[in-house]
């Protein structure tokens, strides 16, 4: 074997390899040919006993592997980025994407945002839906749409019948 553990078929191509090729990571590689087609590996980015885990997949244009998902040493999950700065980041090549951060120690609110790491600006967040309800603490606050695509907005009701349907007192 060329690595710590190498399991190959009779034709010597394909199999599973457990390796430590760079002396800073451990890797589990999967192959259907002479080159790896997928890999899971760890890195120790800084402090001792911390690590990040990376999941790589093959691409159609050749034998190169690209990192599809990373779990950072702070347990942030990144899809399409190797440096997720929020709890969940879904990104296009580490640039534009969606970031999700639940309420926690640093913030008293949860957030979902469309953000561009390249330009450090917020992008337009579009949510396509047939019916959307906002219900703080489980109560009815705002209902947009009725499921029939009419776009009515209800405040205090889940069945708005007019463009703006309010149940309860309104003050200005």
XYZ file of N, CA, C and O in Angstrom:
688
model
N 0.825 -1.206 0.000
C 0.000 0.000 0.000
C 0.862 1.260 0.000
O 1.938 1.285 0.570
N 0.336 2.302 -0.654
C 1.031 3.577 -0.686
C 0.644 4.457 0.501
O 1.322 5.419 0.798
N -0.469 4.153 1.168
C -0.967 4.961 2.275
C -1.077 4.100 3.520
O -0.728 2.926 3.520
N -1.603 4.681 4.606
C -1.722 3.945 5.854
C -2.558 2.692 5.681
O -2.241 1.650 6.192
N -3.679 2.815 4.972
C -4.523 1.660 4.677
C -5.048 1.833 3.268
O -5.569 2.883 2.916
N -4.895 0.813 2.473
C -5.348 0.882 1.097
C -6.077 -0.418 0.783
O -5.530 -1.503 0.959
N -7.345 -0.283 0.349
C -8.139 -1.442 -0.037
C -8.458 -1.281 -1.512
O -9.091 -0.312 -1.913
N -8.007 -2.213 -2.317
C -8.199 -2.126 -3.760
C -8.799 -3.427 -4.273
O -8.612 -4.485 -3.696
N -9.453 -3.301 -5.428
C -9.988 -4.486 -6.087
C -8.886 -5.263 -6.788
O -7.724 -4.875 -6.787
N -9.240 -6.375 -7.405
C -8.272 -7.239 -8.081
C -7.551 -6.526 -9.214
O -6.403 -6.841 -9.525
N -8.184 -5.534 -9.834
C -7.555 -4.841 -10.962
C -6.663 -3.688 -10.509
O -6.118 -2.968 -11.328
N -6.508 -3.497 -9.230
C -5.661 -2.443 -8.647
C -6.183 -1.045 -8.934
O -5.464 -0.080 -8.773
N -7.411 -0.899 -9.400
C -7.997 0.429 -9.513
C -9.311 0.441 -8.751
O -10.008 -0.564 -8.675
N -9.622 1.571 -8.171
C -10.814 1.696 -7.354
C -10.521 1.245 -5.936
O -9.531 0.571 -5.668
N -11.371 1.639 -5.000
C -11.208 1.215 -3.619
C -11.310 2.360 -2.650
O -11.787 3.440 -2.978
N -10.810 2.105 -1.433
C -10.852 3.080 -0.347
C -9.435 3.233 0.188
O -8.725 2.257 0.375
N -9.041 4.468 0.461
C -7.714 4.743 0.989
C -7.837 5.632 2.216
O -8.582 6.611 2.197
N -7.137 5.295 3.274
C -7.028 6.166 4.444
C -5.584 6.641 4.467
O -4.660 5.834 4.503
N -5.400 7.957 4.414
C -4.039 8.469 4.265
C -3.788 9.697 5.123
O -4.686 10.256 5.723
N -2.556 10.090 5.125
C -2.074 11.280 5.823
C -1.014 11.919 4.928
O 0.150 12.018 5.282
N -1.414 12.346 3.687
C -0.414 12.737 2.696
C 0.348 14.018 3.010
O 1.491 14.149 2.632
N -0.249 14.966 3.676
C 0.414 16.259 3.891
C 0.888 16.451 5.322
O 1.324 17.533 5.688
N 0.748 15.471 6.141
C 1.151 15.520 7.538
C 0.403 16.577 8.341
O 0.777 16.885 9.447
N -0.634 17.184 7.782
C -1.472 18.110 8.538
C -2.936 17.733 8.406
O -3.804 18.470 8.837
N -3.207 16.591 7.803
C -4.594 16.170 7.625
C -4.667 14.657 7.512
O -3.719 14.004 7.120
N -5.809 14.137 7.899
C -6.110 12.733 7.663
C -7.198 12.706 6.612
O -8.058 13.581 6.573
N -7.161 11.720 5.723
C -8.116 11.697 4.619
C -8.656 10.292 4.408
O -7.951 9.306 4.592
N -9.904 10.239 4.014
C -10.550 9.010 3.578
C -10.949 9.250 2.129
O -11.780 10.109 1.846
N -10.321 8.532 1.218
C -10.547 8.745 -0.211
C -11.284 7.563 -0.816
O -11.074 6.415 -0.415
N -12.129 7.853 -1.789
C -12.888 6.837 -2.502
C -12.518 6.932 -3.972
O -12.391 8.023 -4.509
N -12.370 5.781 -4.627
C -11.971 5.799 -6.033
C -12.692 4.715 -6.812
O -12.966 3.642 -6.287
N -13.004 5.035 -8.076
C -13.519 4.043 -9.014
C -12.489 3.783 -10.101
O -12.668 2.934 -10.952
N -11.434 4.553 -10.094
C -10.349 4.399 -11.063
C -9.054 4.663 -10.305
O -9.031 4.626 -9.083
N -7.990 4.976 -11.013
C -6.705 5.210 -10.359
C -6.708 6.477 -9.506
O -5.958 6.586 -8.556
N -7.557 7.456 -9.842
C -7.618 8.718 -9.098
C -8.842 8.726 -8.181
O -9.856 8.099 -8.462
N -8.723 9.451 -7.067
C -9.836 9.572 -6.129
C -11.012 10.279 -6.795
O -10.839 11.225 -7.557
N -12.225 9.811 -6.514
C -13.429 10.449 -7.035
C -14.191 11.198 -5.942
O -15.077 11.977 -6.234
N -13.833 10.957 -4.686
C -14.415 11.675 -3.554
C -13.448 11.548 -2.379
O -12.666 10.598 -2.302
N -13.521 12.515 -1.460
C -12.615 12.477 -0.320
C -13.254 13.217 0.852
O -13.920 14.233 0.678
N -12.988 12.708 2.045
C -13.323 13.397 3.293
C -11.991 13.586 4.005
O -11.241 12.630 4.188
N -11.670 14.832 4.374
C -10.412 15.037 5.072
C -10.555 16.099 6.157
O -11.507 16.875 6.181
N -9.605 16.098 7.085
C -9.609 17.052 8.183
C -8.373 17.930 8.096
O -7.354 17.542 7.532
N -8.494 19.115 8.665
C -7.349 20.013 8.801
C -7.362 20.581 10.206
O -8.416 20.688 10.840
N -6.196 20.928 10.692
C -6.079 21.610 11.976
C -5.657 23.033 11.696
O -4.468 23.304 11.502
N -6.649 23.962 11.613
C -6.337 25.324 11.181
C -5.541 26.150 12.165
O -4.909 27.110 11.787
N -5.556 25.807 13.423
C -4.856 26.679 14.364
C -4.514 25.942 15.636
O -3.521 25.222 15.710
N -5.357 26.095 16.621
C -5.090 25.545 17.945
C -5.065 24.021 17.936
O -5.755 23.380 17.152
N -4.251 23.466 18.802
C -4.187 22.016 18.955
C -5.551 21.481 19.366
O -6.270 22.112 20.128
N -5.898 20.342 18.869
C -7.150 19.653 19.164
C -8.375 20.336 18.567
O -9.485 20.123 19.021
N -8.192 21.204 17.593
C -9.313 21.730 16.820
C -9.137 21.239 15.394
O -8.014 20.998 14.956
N -10.223 21.066 14.702
C -10.090 20.634 13.311
C -11.330 21.022 12.530
O -12.389 21.261 13.085
N -11.151 21.083 11.238
C -12.255 21.284 10.311
C -12.364 20.020 9.471
O -11.375 19.313 9.268
N -13.560 19.720 8.989
C -13.770 18.548 8.149
C -14.269 19.021 6.792
O -15.149 19.873 6.712
N -13.686 18.481 5.726
C -14.010 18.889 4.368
C -14.481 17.675 3.571
O -13.904 16.596 3.682
N -15.500 17.889 2.748
C -16.046 16.844 1.892
C -15.824 17.273 0.446
O -16.289 18.333 0.035
N -15.100 16.457 -0.304
C -14.786 16.789 -1.690
C -15.468 15.804 -2.635
O -15.624 14.634 -2.309
N -15.842 16.317 -3.799
C -16.425 15.478 -4.843
C -15.692 15.749 -6.144
O -15.073 16.796 -6.323
N -15.775 14.777 -7.061
C -15.159 14.939 -8.367
C -15.999 15.836 -9.252
O -17.195 16.024 -9.026
N -15.372 16.410 -10.261
C -16.088 17.251 -11.211
C -16.088 16.565 -12.573
O -15.220 15.755 -12.873
N -17.056 16.897 -13.397
C -17.244 16.228 -14.681
C -16.100 16.466 -15.652
O -15.825 15.634 -16.507
N -15.395 17.584 -15.521
C -14.382 17.928 -16.513
C -13.030 17.268 -16.271
O -12.114 17.460 -17.052
N -12.887 16.521 -15.183
C -11.587 15.895 -14.990
C -11.421 15.283 -13.625
O -12.357 15.221 -12.842
N -10.208 14.843 -13.330
C -9.984 14.107 -12.089
C -9.871 14.985 -10.846
O -9.757 14.464 -9.757
N -9.893 16.312 -10.997
C -9.732 17.195 -9.846
C -10.903 17.044 -8.878
O -12.036 16.794 -9.273
N -10.610 17.203 -7.599
C -11.644 17.206 -6.570
C -11.879 18.640 -6.117
O -10.943 19.430 -6.026
N -13.145 18.969 -5.837
C -13.480 20.289 -5.312
C -14.187 20.104 -3.973
O -14.905 19.133 -3.766
N -13.958 21.040 -3.075
C -14.589 20.967 -1.760
C -16.035 21.414 -1.890
O -16.314 22.558 -2.240
N -16.942 20.490 -1.627
C -18.368 20.768 -1.730
C -18.943 21.256 -0.403
O -19.864 22.064 -0.382
N -18.395 20.777 0.736
C -18.931 21.155 2.040
C -17.814 21.140 3.072
O -16.926 20.297 3.026
N -17.886 22.086 4.011
C -16.924 22.176 5.103
C -17.679 22.329 6.411
O -18.648 23.076 6.483
N -17.211 21.632 7.434
C -17.662 21.875 8.805
C -16.447 22.444 9.520
O -15.425 21.776 9.666
N -16.537 23.712 9.924
C -15.377 24.406 10.493
C -15.111 23.964 11.922
O -15.926 23.274 12.544
N -13.973 24.405 12.444
C -13.622 24.078 13.830
C -14.575 24.730 14.829
O -14.604 24.356 15.990
N -15.397 25.692 14.389
C -16.413 26.307 15.249
C -17.799 25.715 14.982
O -18.792 26.270 15.406
N -17.849 24.615 14.242
C -19.055 23.878 13.874
C -19.978 24.636 12.929
O -21.160 24.328 12.824
N -19.470 25.642 12.236
C -20.234 26.277 11.170
C -20.181 25.378 9.949
O -19.158 24.747 9.687
N -21.277 25.310 9.197
C -21.355 24.456 8.015
C -21.377 25.331 6.767
O -22.172 26.267 6.679
N -20.500 25.035 5.835
C -20.443 25.772 4.583
C -20.632 24.850 3.400
O -19.949 23.836 3.292
N -21.574 25.181 2.540
C -21.770 24.464 1.286
C -21.357 25.429 0.181
O -21.908 26.517 0.070
N -20.345 25.051 -0.595
C -19.821 25.943 -1.627
C -18.806 26.933 -1.110
O -18.364 27.826 -1.826
N -18.412 26.813 0.143
C -17.385 27.675 0.722
C -16.586 26.867 1.733
O -17.129 25.982 2.399
N -15.302 27.159 1.854
C -14.464 26.480 2.840
C -14.293 27.313 4.102
O -13.604 26.909 5.019
N -14.930 28.494 4.138
C -14.800 29.384 5.289
C -16.164 29.926 5.711
O -16.436 31.110 5.574
N -17.053 29.062 6.245
C -18.373 29.550 6.657
C -18.274 30.404 7.918
O -17.719 29.976 8.921
N -18.792 31.637 7.848
C -18.684 32.533 8.992
C -19.958 32.588 9.830
O -19.966 33.209 10.879
N -21.032 31.962 9.343
C -22.272 31.846 10.113
C -22.556 30.364 10.318
O -21.863 29.506 9.769
N -23.591 30.046 11.086
C -23.903 28.648 11.382
C -24.132 27.821 10.124
O -23.700 26.677 10.038
N -24.812 28.390 9.127
C -25.015 27.709 7.855
C -24.837 28.724 6.736
O -25.491 29.761 6.721
N -23.942 28.411 5.801
C -23.702 29.266 4.645
C -23.815 28.400 3.400
O -23.154 27.373 3.292
N -24.691 28.806 2.487
C -24.794 28.159 1.181
C -24.329 29.202 0.181
O -24.936 30.261 0.066
N -23.232 28.904 -0.516
C -22.566 29.927 -1.303
C -22.236 29.426 -2.695
O -22.098 28.235 -2.928
N -22.088 30.368 -3.597
C -21.620 30.062 -4.942
C -20.137 30.411 -4.992
O -19.766 31.574 -5.089
N -19.297 29.394 -4.877
C -17.836 29.552 -4.932
C -17.313 30.549 -3.894
O -16.386 31.298 -4.158
N -17.905 30.577 -2.699
C -17.421 31.452 -1.639
C -17.781 32.907 -1.806
O -17.290 33.756 -1.082
N -18.645 33.233 -2.759
C -18.991 34.636 -3.022
C -20.424 34.908 -2.565
O -20.685 35.039 -1.386
N -21.370 34.993 -3.520
C -22.754 35.270 -3.179
C -23.387 34.038 -2.543
O -23.058 32.912 -2.892
N -24.310 34.283 -1.622
C -24.983 33.156 -1.011
C -25.986 33.563 0.036
O -26.307 34.734 0.216
N -26.466 32.555 0.735
C -27.426 32.718 1.825
C -26.716 32.351 3.120
O -26.009 31.348 3.185
N -26.908 33.160 4.142
C -26.326 32.895 5.452
C -27.443 32.814 6.472
O -28.357 33.639 6.467
N -27.369 31.814 7.335
C -28.379 31.616 8.378
C -27.669 31.575 9.719
O -26.695 30.835 9.890
N -28.156 32.383 10.657
C -27.572 32.421 11.991
C -28.697 32.464 13.019
O -29.427 33.449 13.096
N -28.866 31.390 13.805
C -29.874 31.406 14.864
C -29.488 32.381 15.973
O -28.316 32.745 16.102
N -30.470 32.791 16.757
C -30.197 33.669 17.901
C -29.231 32.964 18.829
O -29.241 31.753 18.974
N -28.374 33.737 19.454
C -27.395 33.134 20.348
C -26.782 34.166 21.240
O -27.364 35.211 21.522
N -25.576 33.879 21.671
C -24.879 34.742 22.612
C -24.652 36.136 22.035
O -24.841 37.138 22.694
N -24.257 36.217 20.762
C -23.913 37.506 20.167
C -25.123 38.297 19.686
O -25.037 39.489 19.466
N -26.264 37.642 19.492
C -27.437 38.339 18.951
C -28.692 37.842 19.638
O -28.777 36.697 20.043
N -29.672 38.736 19.754
C -30.935 38.346 20.371
C -31.978 37.999 19.322
O -33.156 37.921 19.615
N -31.532 37.802 18.080
C -32.455 37.493 16.994
C -31.783 36.526 16.018
O -30.556 36.469 15.940
N -32.573 35.786 15.311
C -32.059 34.927 14.246
C -32.122 35.701 12.941
O -32.897 36.638 12.802
N -31.293 35.292 11.974
C -31.326 36.010 10.711
C -31.108 35.072 9.533
O -30.485 34.036 9.651
N -31.676 35.471 8.416
C -31.429 34.861 7.117
C -31.095 36.026 6.199
O -31.852 36.984 6.113
N -29.945 35.954 5.554
C -29.579 37.067 4.697
C -28.921 36.582 3.414
O -28.256 35.556 3.394
N -29.126 37.356 2.370
C -28.417 37.156 1.107
C -27.244 38.120 1.152
O -27.419 39.314 1.364
N -26.040 37.588 0.980
C -24.859 38.413 1.186
C -23.794 38.079 0.161
O -23.639 36.934 -0.245
N -23.039 39.072 -0.259
C -21.922 38.876 -1.175
C -20.626 39.109 -0.418
O -20.365 40.219 0.038
N -19.821 38.061 -0.258
C -18.518 38.201 0.403
C -17.539 38.967 -0.482
O -16.633 39.606 0.017
N -17.717 38.920 -1.814
C -16.821 39.646 -2.713
C -16.949 41.154 -2.551
O -15.962 41.871 -2.517
N -18.182 41.656 -2.465
C -18.389 43.102 -2.386
C -18.795 43.569 -0.990
O -18.981 44.759 -0.777
N -18.925 42.652 -0.045
C -19.351 42.974 1.324
C -20.651 43.759 1.333
O -20.802 44.751 2.043
N -21.608 43.324 0.516
C -22.908 43.981 0.446
C -24.012 42.947 0.562
O -23.817 41.766 0.289
N -25.167 43.427 0.963
C -26.342 42.566 0.988
C -26.930 42.496 -0.406
O -26.982 43.491 -1.111
N -27.360 41.325 -0.799
C -27.989 41.107 -2.091
C -29.499 41.030 -1.908
O -30.007 40.947 -0.788
N -30.222 41.039 -2.997
C -31.664 40.875 -2.960
C -32.001 39.450 -2.555
O -31.435 38.499 -3.090
N -32.881 39.308 -1.589
C -33.354 37.995 -1.167
C -34.767 37.836 -1.690
O -35.658 38.592 -1.325
N -34.957 36.906 -2.557
C -36.282 36.653 -3.134
C -36.779 35.330 -2.594
O -36.067 34.328 -2.631
N -37.989 35.332 -2.099
C -38.617 34.122 -1.587
C -39.843 33.860 -2.435
O -40.765 34.673 -2.462
N -39.838 32.768 -3.162
C -40.999 32.395 -3.971
C -41.902 31.491 -3.143
O -41.423 30.538 -2.523
N -43.186 31.812 -3.129
C -44.122 31.028 -2.325
C -45.530 31.213 -2.859
O -45.816 32.142 -3.597
N -46.400 30.324 -2.447
C -47.817 30.458 -2.744
C -48.540 31.042 -1.539
O -49.501 31.770 -1.678
N -48.009 30.730 -0.336
C -48.615 31.193 0.899
C -47.502 31.301 1.937
O -46.731 30.368 2.115
N -47.374 32.443 2.583
C -46.331 32.660 3.574
C -46.967 33.241 4.818
O -47.692 34.229 4.749
N -46.685 32.640 5.953
C -47.204 33.147 7.218
C -46.067 33.486 8.157
O -45.080 32.775 8.226
N -46.198 34.589 8.870
C -45.254 34.968 9.912
C -45.997 34.869 11.229
O -47.016 35.523 11.414
N -45.487 34.043 12.126
C -46.216 33.765 13.362
C -45.278 33.819 14.562
O -44.774 32.802 15.013
N -45.022 35.012 15.117
C -44.175 35.079 16.300
C -44.840 34.390 17.486
O -46.052 34.543 17.702
N -44.076 33.616 18.211
C -44.566 32.881 19.387
C -45.764 32.005 19.065
O -46.613 31.769 19.908
N -45.876 31.552 17.821
C -46.956 30.648 17.447
C -48.273 31.328 17.139
O -49.215 30.689 16.708
N -48.378 32.637 17.350
C -49.618 33.352 17.057
C -49.668 33.781 15.602
O -48.691 33.667 14.872
N -50.803 34.262 15.172
C -50.954 34.720 13.794
C -50.598 36.197 13.751
O -51.206 37.009 14.428
N -49.625 36.556 12.938
C -49.253 37.951 12.810
C -49.533 38.434 11.393
O -50.315 39.349 11.198
N -48.917 37.817 10.424
C -49.076 38.240 9.041
C -49.199 37.008 8.158
O -48.443 36.058 8.300
N -50.169 37.035 7.259
C -50.345 35.982 6.261
C -50.305 36.653 4.905
O -51.052 37.591 4.647
N -49.414 36.201 4.038
C -49.322 36.749 2.689
C -49.754 35.658 1.733
O -49.182 34.579 1.719
N -50.785 35.925 0.971
C -51.323 34.926 0.056
C -52.293 33.987 0.755
O -52.321 33.887 1.974
N -53.109 33.340 -0.016
C -54.101 32.418 0.540
C -53.949 31.015 -0.018
O -54.754 30.154 0.254
N -52.926 30.813 -0.819
C -52.759 29.521 -1.467
C -53.339 29.522 -2.869
O -53.160 28.592 -3.625
N -54.051 30.597 -3.224
C -54.633 30.676 -4.570
C -53.882 31.679 -5.433
O -54.317 31.980 -6.534
N -52.764 32.202 -4.908
C -51.925 33.099 -5.700
C -52.465 34.509 -5.835
O -52.032 35.255 -6.702
N -53.399 34.945 -4.955
C -53.984 36.275 -5.111
C -53.151 37.382 -4.468
O -53.406 38.544 -4.707
N -52.171 37.055 -3.618
C -51.302 38.070 -3.035
C -51.924 38.882 -1.927
O -51.344 39.875 -1.498
N -53.107 38.521 -1.426
C -53.719 39.250 -0.314
C -52.836 39.142 0.923
O -52.158 38.144 1.139
N -52.872 40.189 1.759
C -52.098 40.230 2.986
C -53.066 40.292 4.156
O -53.965 41.135 4.183
N -52.876 39.385 5.104
C -53.715 39.382 6.297
C -52.890 39.643 7.530
O -51.814 39.075 7.693
N -53.388 40.499 8.390
C -52.765 40.740 9.690
C -53.764 40.277 10.732
O -54.883 40.784 10.800
N -53.371 39.273 11.500
C -54.269 38.686 12.490
C -55.212 37.653 11.900
O -56.138 37.210 12.570
N -55.018 37.262 10.668
C -55.863 36.252 10.030
C -55.033 35.402 9.080
O -54.062 35.893 8.488
N -55.408 34.140 8.934
C -54.731 33.266 7.973
C -55.514 33.153 6.673
O -55.121 32.442 5.775
N -56.655 33.875 6.601
C -57.498 33.811 5.398
C -57.851 35.209 4.900
O -59.026 35.608 4.914
N -56.875 35.990 4.431
C -57.197 37.332 3.951
C -58.043 37.266 2.673
O -57.733 36.519 1.757
N -59.122 38.035 2.673
C -60.032 38.016 1.517
C -59.963 39.297 0.697
O -60.601 39.390 -0.340
N -59.214 40.279 1.158
C -59.043 41.538 0.430
C -57.540 41.825 0.346
O -56.751 41.183 1.049
N -57.130 42.796 -0.488
C -55.698 43.077 -0.601
C -55.013 43.328 0.750
O -53.881 42.914 0.950
N -55.699 43.995 1.709
C -55.195 44.149 3.065
C -56.362 43.857 3.996
O -57.327 44.601 4.056
N -56.256 42.769 4.736
C -57.313 42.309 5.624
C -56.755 42.285 7.040
O -55.832 41.528 7.336
N -57.294 43.155 7.912
C -56.793 43.281 9.274
C -57.873 42.852 10.254
O -59.020 43.302 10.177
N -57.508 41.969 11.177
C -58.395 41.567 12.279
C -57.822 42.193 13.532
O -56.653 41.987 13.864
N -58.622 42.949 14.258
C -58.149 43.612 15.467
C -58.098 45.106 15.275
O -58.371 45.643 14.210
N -57.708 45.789 16.335
C -57.664 47.246 16.338
C -56.491 47.750 15.499
O -55.422 47.147 15.476
N -56.726 48.834 14.781
C -55.693 49.478 13.975
C -55.507 50.885 14.525
O -56.455 51.601 14.753
N -54.253 51.269 14.748
C -53.996 52.627 15.199
C -52.950 53.258 14.313
O -52.115 52.568 13.710
N -53.029 54.563 14.238
C -52.092 55.273 13.367
C -51.212 56.178 14.171
O -51.476 56.584 15.233
